[in-house]
Amino acid sequence: MRERKKKAGGKIRYDVCHLSGRAAVKTVMTGAGLGIFAAWICYHSILALPVAAAIAWWYVSSGKKQQIIRQKNLLNYHFRDFLASLHTAMLAGYSLENSVKTAASDLEKLYGSEDMLVRELKNIVREMNYQIPVEKLFSDLGMRSGVEDIRTFSEVITVAKRTGGNMGQVLQNTWQTLGEKIDTRREIDTMLTSRRYEQKIMSLMPAGIILYLSVSFDGFMDVLYGNAAGAAVMTGCLAVYLSALWLGRKMMDIRV
């Protein structure tokens, strides 16, 4: 999915997602289709169009949030590899600035020049050549990305440079701590992948059952349509279904 992200000071913000062009049309059309389908399944009435619009809005909003989470996770995972390369360069005796340049080059070889973090590191290296402090550049990246580990890294190197601490030892401790944290998050995401897939399948089951009963048993579901009592029952069922869907996603959202 291609997306446009708001820019602050000419730089990309990764905690904001704005779909554009074909991606926006596809997402809106999919949301509208799901909304209309849900309204037809539950009410069989054109009067349920506001329900369809609400479901479409929820789908688009949820899609944006999921896209933000995916891009932040990708930044986070690739940042772990950057830290490993940075730590290796520091052990070789490079300064922090030269280590950043070396690690940025290593990451580009690993993920390519179009990777989000690689592009950011290129900008950081370019701005370092204009004598902008490296800790300030990583602090800016941490704020724009919304990734806690990048913010933590920027705070650590800021304190280390101000206090004159052993930068190599500080970065080694930081790499070990953040690396273990990111690895744990990645393992959890890997374990939950199959569960998320199962959840998506299960979320389709209620609609599938109603559709099956409506098609296979002519008139069996008619008692639920065209009257206030049936509309109330279907509204309650829809509310329970959406609540269960929201709860399932919250249960899968495990933070480390």
mmCIF file of C-alpha atoms in Angstrom:
data_model
loop_
_atom_site.group_PDB
_atom_site.id
_atom_site.type_symbol
_atom_site.label_atom_id
_atom_site.label_comp_id
_atom_site.label_asym_id
_atom_site.label_seq_id
_atom_site.Cartn_x
_atom_site.Cartn_y
_atom_site.Cartn_z
ATOM 1 C CA MET A 1 0.000 0.000 0.000
ATOM 2 C CA ARG A 2 1.407 3.360 -1.018
ATOM 3 C CA GLU A 3 0.830 6.207 1.338
ATOM 4 C CA ARG A 4 1.614 9.864 1.841
ATOM 5 C CA LYS A 5 2.729 11.009 5.230
ATOM 6 C CA LYS A 6 2.448 14.480 6.656
ATOM 7 C CA LYS A 7 5.681 16.383 6.790
ATOM 8 C CA ALA A 8 6.967 18.541 9.593
ATOM 9 C CA GLY A 9 9.705 20.942 8.565
ATOM 10 C CA GLY A 10 10.055 19.113 5.252
ATOM 11 C CA LYS A 11 10.642 15.748 6.948
ATOM 12 C CA ILE A 12 8.433 12.690 7.021
ATOM 13 C CA ARG A 13 6.311 11.869 10.060
ATOM 14 C CA TYR A 14 5.814 8.151 10.534
ATOM 15 C CA ASP A 15 3.124 8.433 13.189
ATOM 16 C CA VAL A 16 0.707 9.884 10.611
ATOM 17 C CA CYS A 17 -0.625 8.052 7.568
ATOM 18 C CA HIS A 18 -2.496 9.721 4.716
ATOM 19 C CA LEU A 19 -3.547 7.449 1.882
ATOM 20 C CA SER A 20 -3.343 8.958 -1.552
ATOM 21 C CA GLY A 21 -4.279 8.164 -5.110
ATOM 22 C CA ARG A 22 -5.043 4.561 -5.921
ATOM 23 C CA ALA A 23 -4.509 3.358 -2.334
ATOM 24 C CA ALA A 24 -7.069 5.842 -1.000
ATOM 25 C CA VAL A 25 -9.667 4.902 -3.624
ATOM 26 C CA LYS A 26 -9.119 1.187 -2.975
ATOM 27 C CA THR A 27 -9.439 1.579 0.788
ATOM 28 C CA VAL A 28 -12.570 3.745 0.599
ATOM 29 C CA MET A 29 -14.228 1.451 -1.935
ATOM 30 C CA THR A 30 -13.451 -1.613 0.174
ATOM 31 C CA GLY A 31 -14.825 0.092 3.282
ATOM 32 C CA ALA A 32 -17.952 1.175 1.435
ATOM 33 C CA GLY A 33 -18.465 -2.337 0.096
ATOM 34 C CA LEU A 34 -18.131 -3.865 3.564
ATOM 35 C CA GLY A 35 -20.491 -1.259 5.005
ATOM 36 C CA ILE A 36 -23.158 -1.846 2.374
ATOM 37 C CA PHE A 37 -22.820 -5.614 2.740
ATOM 38 C CA ALA A 38 -23.154 -5.417 6.545
ATOM 39 C CA ALA A 39 -26.190 -3.114 6.257
ATOM 40 C CA TRP A 40 -27.851 -5.456 3.744
ATOM 41 C CA ILE A 41 -27.124 -8.554 5.845
ATOM 42 C CA CYS A 42 -28.503 -6.959 9.009
ATOM 43 C CA TYR A 43 -31.401 -4.837 7.760
ATOM 44 C CA HIS A 44 -32.270 -5.368 4.075
ATOM 45 C CA SER A 45 -33.219 -1.683 3.971
ATOM 46 C CA ILE A 46 -31.912 1.483 2.373
ATOM 47 C CA LEU A 47 -32.599 3.218 5.679
ATOM 48 C CA ALA A 48 -29.503 1.446 7.028
ATOM 49 C CA LEU A 49 -27.151 3.502 4.848
ATOM 50 C CA PRO A 50 -25.941 5.527 7.893
ATOM 51 C CA VAL A 51 -24.817 2.211 9.412
ATOM 52 C CA ALA A 52 -22.980 1.403 6.194
ATOM 53 C CA ALA A 53 -21.288 4.817 6.255
ATOM 54 C CA ALA A 54 -20.225 4.324 9.889
ATOM 55 C CA ILE A 55 -18.727 0.910 9.126
ATOM 56 C CA ALA A 56 -16.920 2.305 6.069
ATOM 57 C CA TRP A 57 -15.460 5.139 8.174
ATOM 58 C CA TRP A 58 -14.360 2.644 10.836
ATOM 59 C CA TYR A 59 -12.676 0.451 8.218
ATOM 60 C CA VAL A 60 -10.718 3.355 6.695
ATOM 61 C CA SER A 61 -9.714 4.681 10.115
ATOM 62 C CA SER A 62 -8.662 1.229 11.280
ATOM 63 C CA GLY A 63 -6.693 0.690 8.066
ATOM 64 C CA LYS A 64 -4.729 3.884 8.633
ATOM 65 C CA LYS A 65 -3.918 2.887 12.206
ATOM 66 C CA GLN A 66 -2.755 -0.553 11.109
ATOM 67 C CA GLN A 67 -0.562 1.001 8.410
ATOM 68 C CA ILE A 68 1.031 3.310 10.982
ATOM 69 C CA ILE A 69 1.733 0.339 13.253
ATOM 70 C CA ARG A 70 3.292 -1.619 10.385
ATOM 71 C CA GLN A 71 5.604 1.193 9.309
ATOM 72 C CA LYS A 72 6.654 1.910 12.895
ATOM 73 C CA ASN A 73 7.368 -1.780 13.502
ATOM 74 C CA LEU A 74 9.435 -1.906 10.318
ATOM 75 C CA LEU A 75 11.463 1.098 11.464
ATOM 76 C CA ASN A 76 11.922 -0.503 14.863
ATOM 77 C CA TYR A 77 13.116 -3.870 13.520
ATOM 78 C CA HIS A 78 15.549 -2.297 11.071
ATOM 79 C CA PHE A 79 16.793 0.034 13.797
ATOM 80 C CA ARG A 80 17.868 -3.051 15.742
ATOM 81 C CA ASP A 81 20.110 -4.071 12.822
ATOM 82 C CA PHE A 82 21.447 -0.527 12.661
ATOM 83 C CA LEU A 83 22.367 -0.677 16.356
ATOM 84 C CA ALA A 84 24.208 -3.961 15.830
ATOM 85 C CA SER A 85 26.262 -2.479 12.991
ATOM 86 C CA LEU A 86 26.849 0.724 14.974
ATOM 87 C CA HIS A 87 28.097 -1.292 17.950
ATOM 88 C CA THR A 88 30.509 -3.243 15.717
ATOM 89 C CA ALA A 89 31.904 -0.031 14.234
ATOM 90 C CA MET A 90 32.400 1.471 17.705
ATOM 91 C CA LEU A 91 34.304 -1.650 18.797
ATOM 92 C CA ALA A 92 36.567 -1.158 15.758
ATOM 93 C CA GLY A 93 37.558 2.225 17.185
ATOM 94 C CA TYR A 94 35.467 4.569 15.054
ATOM 95 C CA SER A 95 33.974 7.739 16.463
ATOM 96 C CA LEU A 96 30.205 7.924 16.941
ATOM 97 C CA GLU A 97 29.757 10.007 13.795
ATOM 98 C CA ASN A 98 31.873 7.708 11.628
ATOM 99 C CA SER A 99 30.178 4.685 13.145
ATOM 100 C CA VAL A 100 26.791 6.097 12.110
ATOM 101 C CA LYS A 101 28.060 6.535 8.550
ATOM 102 C CA THR A 102 29.409 2.978 8.470
ATOM 103 C CA ALA A 103 26.214 1.513 9.945
ATOM 104 C CA ALA A 104 24.081 3.481 7.460
ATOM 105 C CA SER A 105 26.111 2.044 4.582
ATOM 106 C CA ASP A 106 25.757 -1.489 5.987
ATOM 107 C CA LEU A 107 22.005 -1.091 6.348
ATOM 108 C CA GLU A 108 21.677 0.142 2.762
ATOM 109 C CA LYS A 109 23.465 -2.992 1.542
ATOM 110 C CA LEU A 110 21.091 -5.104 3.617
ATOM 111 C CA TYR A 111 17.727 -3.471 2.833
ATOM 112 C CA GLY A 112 18.307 -1.289 -0.227
ATOM 113 C CA SER A 113 18.205 2.460 -0.754
ATOM 114 C CA GLU A 114 14.379 2.685 -0.686
ATOM 115 C CA ASP A 115 14.047 1.403 2.882
ATOM 116 C CA MET A 116 12.500 3.957 5.254
ATOM 117 C CA LEU A 117 15.281 3.849 7.840
ATOM 118 C CA VAL A 118 18.002 3.855 5.184
ATOM 119 C CA ARG A 119 16.556 7.071 3.723
ATOM 120 C CA GLU A 120 16.480 8.639 7.183
ATOM 121 C CA LEU A 121 20.069 7.598 7.893
ATOM 122 C CA LYS A 122 21.183 9.110 4.591
ATOM 123 C CA ASN A 123 19.599 12.395 5.646
ATOM 124 C CA ILE A 124 21.290 12.161 9.048
ATOM 125 C CA VAL A 125 24.700 11.549 7.446
ATOM 126 C CA ARG A 126 24.171 14.455 5.052
ATOM 127 C CA GLU A 127 23.163 16.821 7.864
ATOM 128 C CA MET A 128 26.102 15.698 10.009
ATOM 129 C CA ASN A 129 28.333 17.055 7.260
ATOM 130 C CA TYR A 130 26.813 20.470 8.072
ATOM 131 C CA GLN A 131 28.004 20.090 11.692
ATOM 132 C CA ILE A 132 24.554 19.329 13.113
ATOM 133 C CA PRO A 133 25.009 17.203 16.282
ATOM 134 C CA VAL A 134 24.209 13.547 15.706
ATOM 135 C CA GLU A 135 22.219 13.301 18.931
ATOM 136 C CA LYS A 136 19.961 16.136 17.775
ATOM 137 C CA LEU A 137 19.327 14.370 14.468
ATOM 138 C CA PHE A 138 18.367 11.101 16.158
ATOM 139 C CA SER A 139 16.176 12.987 18.620
ATOM 140 C CA ASP A 140 14.332 14.517 15.663
ATOM 141 C CA LEU A 141 13.932 11.082 14.064
ATOM 142 C CA GLY A 142 12.635 9.652 17.331
ATOM 143 C CA MET A 143 9.998 12.379 17.618
ATOM 144 C CA ARG A 144 8.852 12.041 14.009
ATOM 145 C CA SER A 145 8.794 8.250 14.016
ATOM 146 C CA GLY A 146 7.007 7.789 17.319
ATOM 147 C CA VAL A 147 9.280 4.787 17.985
ATOM 148 C CA GLU A 148 10.198 4.631 21.656
ATOM 149 C CA ASP A 149 13.487 2.783 21.108
ATOM 150 C CA ILE A 150 14.813 5.461 18.743
ATOM 151 C CA ARG A 151 13.884 8.171 21.254
ATOM 152 C CA THR A 152 15.618 6.205 24.014
ATOM 153 C CA PHE A 153 18.745 5.850 21.886
ATOM 154 C CA SER A 154 18.861 9.588 21.189
ATOM 155 C CA GLU A 155 18.479 10.387 24.907
ATOM 156 C CA VAL A 156 21.254 7.955 25.832
ATOM 157 C CA ILE A 157 23.808 9.382 23.404
ATOM 158 C CA THR A 158 22.809 12.935 24.382
ATOM 159 C CA VAL A 159 23.507 12.238 28.061
ATOM 160 C CA ALA A 160 26.706 10.320 27.239
ATOM 161 C CA LYS A 161 28.126 13.190 25.159
ATOM 162 C CA ARG A 162 27.199 15.813 27.743
ATOM 163 C CA THR A 163 28.712 13.898 30.666
ATOM 164 C CA GLY A 164 31.760 12.684 28.762
ATOM 165 C CA GLY A 165 31.018 9.017 29.458
ATOM 166 C CA ASN A 166 32.572 6.028 27.721
ATOM 167 C CA MET A 167 30.589 6.122 24.499
ATOM 168 C CA GLY A 168 31.637 2.629 23.455
ATOM 169 C CA GLN A 169 30.478 1.085 26.734
ATOM 170 C CA VAL A 170 27.301 3.134 26.762
ATOM 171 C CA LEU A 171 26.397 2.021 23.242
ATOM 172 C CA GLN A 172 27.189 -1.587 24.072
ATOM 173 C CA ASN A 173 24.772 -1.516 27.019
ATOM 174 C CA THR A 174 22.175 0.312 24.929
ATOM 175 C CA TRP A 175 22.491 -2.156 22.068
ATOM 176 C CA GLN A 176 22.095 -5.130 24.394
ATOM 177 C CA THR A 177 19.049 -3.666 26.139
ATOM 178 C CA LEU A 178 17.229 -2.355 23.075
ATOM 179 C CA GLY A 179 18.273 -5.326 20.942
ATOM 180 C CA GLU A 180 16.790 -7.810 23.392
ATOM 181 C CA LYS A 181 13.608 -5.756 23.641
ATOM 182 C CA ILE A 182 13.176 -5.533 19.863
ATOM 183 C CA ASP A 183 13.964 -9.242 19.409
ATOM 184 C CA THR A 184 11.322 -10.113 21.999
ATOM 185 C CA ARG A 185 8.749 -7.953 20.201
ATOM 186 C CA ARG A 186 9.629 -9.586 16.881
ATOM 187 C CA GLU A 187 9.226 -13.081 18.341
ATOM 188 C CA ILE A 188 5.841 -12.157 19.772
ATOM 189 C CA ASP A 189 4.697 -10.758 16.409
ATOM 190 C CA THR A 190 5.853 -13.955 14.691
ATOM 191 C CA MET A 191 3.921 -16.137 17.135
ATOM 192 C CA LEU A 192 0.791 -14.008 16.754
ATOM 193 C CA THR A 193 0.801 -14.038 12.948
ATOM 194 C CA SER A 194 -1.134 -17.302 12.700
ATOM 195 C CA ARG A 195 -3.551 -16.152 15.423
ATOM 196 C CA ARG A 196 -4.288 -12.954 13.538
ATOM 197 C CA TYR A 197 -4.996 -14.980 10.414
ATOM 198 C CA GLU A 198 -7.349 -17.217 12.372
ATOM 199 C CA GLN A 199 -9.067 -14.152 13.795
ATOM 200 C CA LYS A 200 -9.676 -12.779 10.296
ATOM 201 C CA ILE A 201 -11.262 -16.059 9.234
ATOM 202 C CA MET A 202 -13.424 -16.243 12.366
ATOM 203 C CA SER A 203 -14.576 -12.655 11.871
ATOM 204 C CA LEU A 204 -16.149 -13.703 8.565
ATOM 205 C CA MET A 205 -18.078 -16.613 10.077
ATOM 206 C CA PRO A 206 -21.113 -14.684 11.470
ATOM 207 C CA ALA A 207 -21.783 -12.982 8.135
ATOM 208 C CA GLY A 208 -21.244 -16.280 6.359
ATOM 209 C CA ILE A 209 -23.780 -18.057 8.570
ATOM 210 C CA ILE A 210 -26.434 -15.355 8.069
ATOM 211 C CA LEU A 211 -25.818 -15.332 4.315
ATOM 212 C CA TYR A 212 -26.069 -19.126 4.192
ATOM 213 C CA LEU A 213 -29.361 -19.172 6.091
ATOM 214 C CA SER A 214 -30.789 -16.397 3.905
ATOM 215 C CA VAL A 215 -29.863 -18.142 0.655
ATOM 216 C CA SER A 216 -30.425 -21.774 1.607
ATOM 217 C CA PHE A 217 -33.673 -21.421 3.557
ATOM 218 C CA ASP A 218 -36.001 -19.061 1.733
ATOM 219 C CA GLY A 219 -38.058 -16.987 4.152
ATOM 220 C CA PHE A 220 -36.313 -18.372 7.252
ATOM 221 C CA MET A 221 -34.759 -14.973 8.135
ATOM 222 C CA ASP A 222 -37.709 -12.813 7.023
ATOM 223 C CA VAL A 223 -38.958 -12.398 10.587
ATOM 224 C CA LEU A 224 -35.879 -10.271 11.350
ATOM 225 C CA TYR A 225 -36.449 -7.788 8.517
ATOM 226 C CA GLY A 226 -38.993 -5.041 7.992
ATOM 227 C CA ASN A 227 -40.023 -4.655 11.634
ATOM 228 C CA ALA A 228 -38.727 -2.800 14.687
ATOM 229 C CA ALA A 229 -38.164 -5.927 16.800
ATOM 230 C CA GLY A 230 -36.046 -7.594 14.123
ATOM 231 C CA ALA A 231 -34.053 -4.397 13.540
ATOM 232 C CA ALA A 232 -33.401 -4.153 17.282
ATOM 233 C CA VAL A 233 -32.182 -7.765 17.423
ATOM 234 C CA MET A 234 -29.876 -7.320 14.412
ATOM 235 C CA THR A 235 -28.557 -4.035 15.791
ATOM 236 C CA GLY A 236 -27.714 -5.804 19.055
ATOM 237 C CA CYS A 237 -26.001 -8.633 17.178
ATOM 238 C CA LEU A 238 -24.023 -6.150 15.081
ATOM 239 C CA ALA A 239 -22.922 -4.274 18.211
ATOM 240 C CA VAL A 240 -21.791 -7.517 19.876
ATOM 241 C CA TYR A 241 -19.932 -8.561 16.724
ATOM 242 C CA LEU A 242 -18.090 -5.239 16.368
ATOM 243 C CA SER A 243 -17.258 -5.258 20.094
ATOM 244 C CA ALA A 244 -15.846 -8.780 19.796
ATOM 245 C CA LEU A 245 -13.820 -7.738 16.748
ATOM 246 C CA TRP A 246 -12.412 -4.723 18.617
ATOM 247 C CA LEU A 247 -11.642 -6.827 21.699
ATOM 248 C CA GLY A 248 -9.886 -9.456 19.607
ATOM 249 C CA ARG A 249 -7.615 -6.843 18.054
ATOM 250 C CA LYS A 250 -6.831 -5.367 21.454
ATOM 251 C CA MET A 251 -5.887 -8.809 22.769
ATOM 252 C CA MET A 252 -3.494 -9.267 19.839
ATOM 253 C CA ASP A 253 -1.885 -5.890 20.483
ATOM 254 C CA ILE A 254 0.852 -6.988 22.887
ATOM 255 C CA ARG A 255 3.391 -4.295 23.684
ATOM 256 C CA VAL A 256 6.868 -4.885 25.093
#
